[in-house]
Short mmCIF file of C-alpha atoms in Angstrom, two decimals:
data_model
loop_
_atom_site.label_atom_id
_atom_site.label_comp_id
_atom_site.label_asym_id
_atom_site.label_seq_id
_atom_site.Cartn_x
_atom_site.Cartn_y
_atom_site.Cartn_z
CA UNK A 1 97.97 108.63 73.14
CA UNK A 2 97.86 105.98 75.78
CA UNK A 3 99.20 102.43 74.75
CA UNK A 4 96.91 100.04 73.19
CA UNK A 5 94.10 102.59 73.25
CA UNK A 6 93.72 101.91 76.99
CA UNK A 7 91.66 104.62 78.81
CA UNK A 8 93.50 107.77 80.07
CA UNK A 9 94.02 107.86 83.82
CA UNK A 10 94.40 110.47 86.35
CA UNK A 11 97.92 109.98 87.85
CA UNK A 12 99.21 111.64 90.88
CA UNK A 13 102.84 111.67 90.68
CA UNK A 14 104.39 111.74 94.35
CA UNK A 15 107.91 113.37 94.44
CA UNK A 16 110.09 115.56 96.42
CA UNK A 17 109.70 114.95 100.06
CA UNK A 18 112.22 115.63 102.94
CA UNK A 19 114.89 112.82 102.44
CA UNK A 20 118.52 113.49 101.61
CA UNK A 21 117.53 112.52 97.87
CA UNK A 22 114.86 115.16 97.56
CA UNK A 23 116.37 116.90 94.49
CA UNK A 24 116.82 113.49 92.56
CA UNK A 25 113.14 112.67 93.40
CA UNK A 26 112.05 115.90 91.81
CA UNK A 27 114.07 115.27 88.66
CA UNK A 28 112.68 111.57 88.45
CA UNK A 29 109.14 112.79 89.32
CA UNK A 30 108.92 115.62 86.62
CA UNK A 31 110.51 113.36 84.14
CA UNK A 32 107.74 110.79 84.70
CA UNK A 33 104.96 113.47 84.82
CA UNK A 34 105.98 114.83 81.38
CA UNK A 35 106.12 111.26 79.91
CA UNK A 36 102.54 110.32 81.44
CA UNK A 37 101.16 113.82 79.88
CA UNK A 38 102.71 112.71 76.44
CA UNK A 39 100.79 109.37 76.85
CA UNK A 40 97.56 111.25 77.32
CA UNK A 41 97.01 110.97 80.95
CA UNK A 42 95.68 113.65 83.41
CA UNK A 43 98.76 114.26 85.79
CA UNK A 44 98.82 115.89 89.17
CA UNK A 45 102.34 116.81 90.55
CA UNK A 46 102.58 116.36 94.33
CA UNK A 47 105.52 117.56 96.05
CA UNK A 48 105.22 115.63 99.15
CA UNK A 49 104.57 117.35 102.48
CA UNK A 50 103.16 116.34 105.89
CA UNK A 51 99.73 117.04 104.67
CA UNK A 52 100.07 114.46 101.54
CA UNK A 53 97.09 112.22 102.66
CA UNK A 54 94.70 115.20 102.67
CA UNK A 55 96.25 116.43 99.08
CA UNK A 56 95.65 112.89 97.63
CA UNK A 57 92.16 112.44 99.28
CA UNK A 58 90.96 115.64 97.67
CA UNK A 59 92.73 114.64 94.17
CA UNK A 60 91.42 111.21 94.20
CA UNK A 61 93.68 109.91 91.52
CA UNK A 62 93.14 106.52 89.74
CA UNK A 63 96.88 105.55 90.73
CA UNK A 64 99.73 107.14 92.41
CA UNK A 65 103.22 107.08 90.90
CA UNK A 66 105.60 106.98 93.33
CA UNK A 67 108.80 108.83 92.29
CA UNK A 68 110.05 109.18 95.90
CA UNK A 69 113.52 108.18 96.82
CA UNK A 70 114.66 107.47 100.59
CA UNK A 71 112.57 107.85 103.56
CA UNK A 72 109.53 107.89 103.78
CA UNK A 73 108.64 106.95 100.21
CA UNK A 74 110.88 104.00 100.12
CA UNK A 75 110.64 102.42 103.59
CA UNK A 76 106.97 101.35 103.63
CA UNK A 77 105.66 104.64 105.33
CA UNK A 78 103.98 105.85 102.14
CA UNK A 79 103.05 102.56 100.93
CA UNK A 80 101.20 101.81 104.36
CA UNK A 81 99.36 105.25 103.90
CA UNK A 82 98.21 104.35 100.44
CA UNK A 83 97.20 100.92 101.31
CA UNK A 84 94.93 102.36 104.03
CA UNK A 85 93.72 104.92 101.63
CA UNK A 86 92.99 102.04 99.11
CA UNK A 87 94.78 104.01 96.21
CA UNK A 88 96.70 101.74 93.85
CA UNK A 89 100.37 102.84 93.51
CA UNK A 90 103.61 101.95 91.55
CA UNK A 91 106.51 100.04 92.63
CA UNK A 92 106.65 97.79 95.72
CA UNK A 93 104.37 97.25 98.40
CA UNK A 94 104.68 97.76 102.25
CA UNK A 95 106.39 94.53 103.34
CA UNK A 96 109.04 94.56 100.34
CA UNK A 97 109.78 98.18 101.07
CA UNK A 98 110.43 97.54 104.92
CA UNK A 99 112.77 94.79 103.96
CA UNK A 100 114.57 96.00 100.96
CA UNK A 101 115.49 99.39 102.44
CA UNK A 102 117.17 97.61 105.45
CA UNK A 103 120.23 96.07 104.16
CA UNK A 104 120.57 93.39 107.10
CA UNK A 105 116.91 92.28 106.54
CA UNK A 106 117.70 92.21 102.79
CA UNK A 107 120.56 89.77 103.64
CA UNK A 108 118.50 87.68 105.80
CA UNK A 109 116.15 87.22 102.93
CA UNK A 110 118.38 86.80 99.86
CA UNK A 111 121.53 84.76 101.37
CA UNK A 112 119.29 81.78 102.23
CA UNK A 113 117.88 82.00 98.64
CA UNK A 114 121.51 81.34 97.25
CA UNK A 115 122.14 85.02 96.50
CA UNK A 116 125.74 85.77 97.44
CA UNK A 117 126.21 89.03 99.50
CA UNK A 118 129.17 90.37 101.37
CA UNK A 119 129.26 89.03 105.14
CA UNK A 120 128.96 91.98 107.41
CA UNK A 121 127.52 93.03 110.83
CA UNK A 122 125.91 95.79 112.47
CA UNK A 123 128.34 98.02 114.67
CA UNK A 124 127.61 101.07 117.10
CA UNK A 125 129.16 104.11 115.67
CA UNK A 126 130.73 104.77 119.09
CA UNK A 127 132.77 101.59 118.91
CA UNK A 128 134.41 102.84 115.70
CA UNK A 129 136.41 105.28 117.85
CA UNK A 130 137.94 102.34 119.70
CA UNK A 131 138.72 99.78 117.13
CA UNK A 132 137.99 98.72 113.58
CA UNK A 133 135.32 96.39 113.41
CA UNK A 134 136.80 94.25 110.55
CA UNK A 135 140.20 94.19 108.87
CA UNK A 136 140.83 97.05 106.37
CA UNK A 137 139.85 97.88 103.83
CA UNK A 138 136.04 97.70 104.91
CA UNK A 139 132.95 99.59 103.90
CA UNK A 140 130.62 101.47 106.46
CA UNK A 141 127.03 102.20 105.41
CA UNK A 142 123.88 103.30 106.94
CA UNK A 143 121.51 100.30 107.54
CA UNK A 144 118.58 102.00 105.74
CA UNK A 145 119.49 104.72 103.34
CA UNK A 146 119.41 104.47 99.53
CA UNK A 147 121.69 105.95 96.73
CA UNK A 148 124.99 105.27 98.40
CA UNK A 149 124.15 108.11 100.97
CA UNK A 150 126.72 108.13 103.81
CA UNK A 151 128.90 105.24 102.66
CA UNK A 152 132.47 105.36 103.70
CA UNK A 153 135.30 103.12 102.45
CA UNK A 154 137.96 102.84 105.26
CA UNK A 155 141.44 101.95 104.08
CA UNK A 156 144.95 101.85 105.48
CA UNK A 157 145.68 105.18 103.96
CA UNK A 158 142.28 106.93 104.24
CA UNK A 159 142.17 110.14 106.34
CA UNK A 160 139.75 108.92 108.76
CA UNK A 161 142.43 108.12 111.48
CA UNK A 162 143.38 104.64 112.85
CA UNK A 163 141.04 104.16 114.82
CA UNK A 164 138.49 106.52 113.27
CA UNK A 165 138.57 110.17 114.82
CA UNK A 166 135.58 111.31 116.72
CA UNK A 167 135.85 114.79 114.90
CA UNK A 168 136.28 113.27 111.23
CA UNK A 169 133.32 113.70 108.98
CA UNK A 170 131.52 110.47 108.04
CA UNK A 171 128.48 108.43 108.35
CA UNK A 172 129.34 107.66 112.19
CA UNK A 173 128.42 111.35 112.92
CA UNK A 174 124.91 111.06 111.49
CA UNK A 175 123.86 107.46 112.52
CA UNK A 176 123.95 105.43 115.62
CA UNK A 177 124.52 102.27 113.98
CA UNK A 178 126.26 101.30 110.74
CA UNK A 179 126.61 98.15 108.78
CA UNK A 180 130.33 97.12 108.48
CA UNK A 181 131.13 94.99 105.29
CA UNK A 182 134.50 93.72 103.69
CA UNK A 183 135.30 96.03 100.77
CA UNK A 184 135.13 93.96 97.60
CA UNK A 185 137.60 95.39 95.02
CA UNK A 186 136.70 95.22 91.41
CA UNK A 187 133.94 96.33 89.20
CA UNK A 188 130.45 98.11 89.90
CA UNK A 189 127.76 96.34 87.89
CA UNK A 190 123.87 96.87 88.20
CA UNK A 191 120.90 95.11 86.56
CA UNK A 192 117.38 96.44 86.26
CA UNK A 193 114.11 94.18 86.51
CA UNK A 194 110.98 95.23 84.82
CA UNK A 195 107.91 93.15 85.56
CA UNK A 196 109.20 89.50 85.38
CA UNK A 197 112.35 90.23 83.00
CA UNK A 198 115.83 91.26 84.01
CA UNK A 199 116.91 93.75 81.21
CA UNK A 200 120.67 93.82 80.88
CA UNK A 201 123.93 94.52 82.85
CA UNK A 202 125.57 98.14 83.04
CA UNK A 203 129.06 98.54 84.47
CA UNK A 204 129.67 101.91 86.25
CA UNK A 205 133.06 103.41 85.68
CA UNK A 206 133.57 106.35 88.08
CA UNK A 207 136.23 109.10 87.92
CA UNK A 208 136.87 108.83 91.75
CA UNK A 209 136.67 104.92 92.04
CA UNK A 210 133.33 104.59 93.84
CA UNK A 211 129.82 104.99 92.84
CA UNK A 212 128.44 107.16 95.61
CA UNK A 213 125.74 109.52 95.61
CA UNK A 214 127.63 112.39 93.67
CA UNK A 215 128.71 109.90 91.14
CA UNK A 216 125.10 108.71 90.64
CA UNK A 217 123.60 112.05 90.06
CA UNK A 218 126.36 114.40 88.73
CA UNK A 219 126.63 114.44 84.90
CA UNK A 220 130.17 113.45 83.69
CA UNK A 221 131.40 111.61 86.91
CA UNK A 222 130.36 108.41 85.85
CA UNK A 223 130.54 106.40 82.53
CA UNK A 224 127.83 104.04 81.89
CA UNK A 225 129.19 101.05 79.93
CA UNK A 226 125.78 99.52 78.61
CA UNK A 227 125.70 96.72 77.87
CA UNK A 228 128.75 95.86 80.33
CA UNK A 229 131.91 94.43 78.72
CA UNK A 230 132.06 91.27 80.80
CA UNK A 231 132.11 87.59 80.18
CA UNK A 232 128.79 85.66 79.23
CA UNK A 233 128.77 83.73 82.52
CA UNK A 234 128.94 86.72 84.61
CA UNK A 235 126.28 88.59 82.58
CA UNK A 236 124.05 85.58 83.06
CA UNK A 237 124.63 85.44 86.63
CA UNK A 238 123.81 89.21 87.06
CA UNK A 239 120.46 88.71 85.33
CA UNK A 240 119.68 85.71 87.20
CA UNK A 241 120.52 87.21 90.64
CA UNK A 242 118.62 90.32 89.84
CA UNK A 243 115.42 88.65 88.87
CA UNK A 244 115.61 86.15 91.79
CA UNK A 245 116.35 89.24 94.30
CA UNK A 246 113.22 90.92 92.76
CA UNK A 247 111.08 87.85 93.06
CA UNK A 248 112.25 86.77 96.49
CA UNK A 249 111.70 90.19 97.96
CA UNK A 250 108.29 90.38 96.35
CA UNK A 251 109.26 93.57 94.28
CA UNK A 252 106.72 95.09 91.94
CA UNK A 253 106.97 97.25 88.87
CA UNK A 254 110.85 97.85 88.55
CA UNK A 255 113.81 97.15 90.73
CA UNK A 256 117.56 97.56 90.48
CA UNK A 257 120.11 95.23 91.88
CA UNK A 258 123.70 96.47 92.49
CA UNK A 259 126.87 94.37 92.33
CA UNK A 260 130.59 94.38 92.88
CA UNK A 261 132.54 91.88 90.92
CA UNK A 262 136.20 91.02 91.65
CA UNK A 263 137.08 90.05 88.13
CA UNK A 264 140.23 88.13 89.30
CA UNK A 265 137.85 85.71 91.15
CA UNK A 266 135.45 85.05 88.39
CA UNK A 267 131.99 83.84 89.26
CA UNK A 268 132.97 83.47 93.01
CA UNK A 269 133.89 87.10 93.02
CA UNK A 270 130.32 88.32 92.18
CA UNK A 271 128.45 89.81 95.05
CA UNK A 272 125.07 91.65 95.49
CA UNK A 273 125.19 94.71 97.36
CA UNK A 274 121.43 95.77 97.46
CA UNK A 275 118.23 95.83 95.62
CA UNK A 276 116.63 99.12 95.05
CA UNK A 277 112.78 99.10 95.05
CA UNK A 278 112.58 102.76 93.75
CA UNK A 279 115.06 103.16 91.11
CA UNK A 280 115.53 106.70 89.87
CA UNK A 281 113.94 107.87 86.71
CA UNK A 282 116.03 110.90 86.01
CA UNK A 283 117.99 111.63 82.70
CA UNK A 284 121.02 109.93 84.15
CA UNK A 285 119.21 106.96 85.70
CA UNK A 286 120.19 103.55 84.94
CA UNK A 287 116.51 101.87 84.49
CA UNK A 288 115.50 104.21 81.76
CA UNK A 289 118.89 103.57 80.01
CA UNK A 290 118.68 99.76 80.27
CA UNK A 291 115.19 99.80 79.05
CA UNK A 292 116.15 101.88 75.98
CA UNK A 293 118.90 99.48 75.43
CA UNK A 294 116.10 96.77 75.20
CA UNK A 295 113.95 98.83 72.79
CA UNK A 296 111.72 100.40 75.44
CA UNK A 297 111.23 104.16 75.27
CA UNK A 298 110.97 106.27 78.37
CA UNK A 299 107.17 106.82 77.69
CA UNK A 300 106.64 103.28 77.32
CA UNK A 301 108.71 102.38 80.47
CA UNK A 302 106.65 104.61 82.65
CA UNK A 303 103.24 103.30 81.00
CA UNK A 304 104.35 99.64 81.86
CA UNK A 305 105.18 100.62 85.45
CA UNK A 306 101.77 102.37 85.80
CA UNK A 307 99.73 99.63 84.12
CA UNK A 308 101.24 96.96 86.47
CA UNK A 309 100.25 99.08 89.42
CA UNK A 310 96.70 98.57 88.44
#
């Protein structure tokens, strides 16, 4: 049964695709599709291929639930296509998606709005074989990938060499340019926003010390402490920064903002790492978990996201 007796919709759930996050997207998409069917909607599951425009044109859905992760579902490509086709869709629009997936563009929007982010710079991967771009420890990450894909933490005792060896596995072998940032020691925190409300703060405690792609999506590798056991002022700042990031970037539906907090520095040690405009909706995902903490079931969460898209 649909919420508040609102009419049943035909929802196309767009998932899969060809990014590094394909399997996670399929898990998100199937979870969403199951929930929408429980809510009484007609659902078409669309595993995105290059002919996606023809598939959607034939289906003629009322709305698309965008359950894609990474490129091209998160970078504005799919959003632009759906805008042209005049099909409403969930999550953020074209301009927001283009900015938020690019960590440097995100910084240019958020830092002037008073949201603290680590200072960093774009470096060519080739330059890493000559010298370190920053004092160690520092972080190297692709400019526009999600889910901590291709992140490397370079420390004095990391086995990358000094300088980094050309033949050593790392993001420098996959990307021509990388974002170099100082490594912020401390704790990993995250806050989801739904509509116009920041939900709560989760701390992510990982077995291997870094919340990377495997830690995010492999059961048992990360302990979610929800709500986080942190001082009230840090909790308030996380909620405030996440909501402001959502608003400054122009996010729609739901977003999730990730933080590092050096707890020895108090409020001055809290930094936003990025805002994710397409947070996961898998059984291990943080947005459904925080929604549940706030008394919102998975089915209600999916319904709220769909209704906002309309």
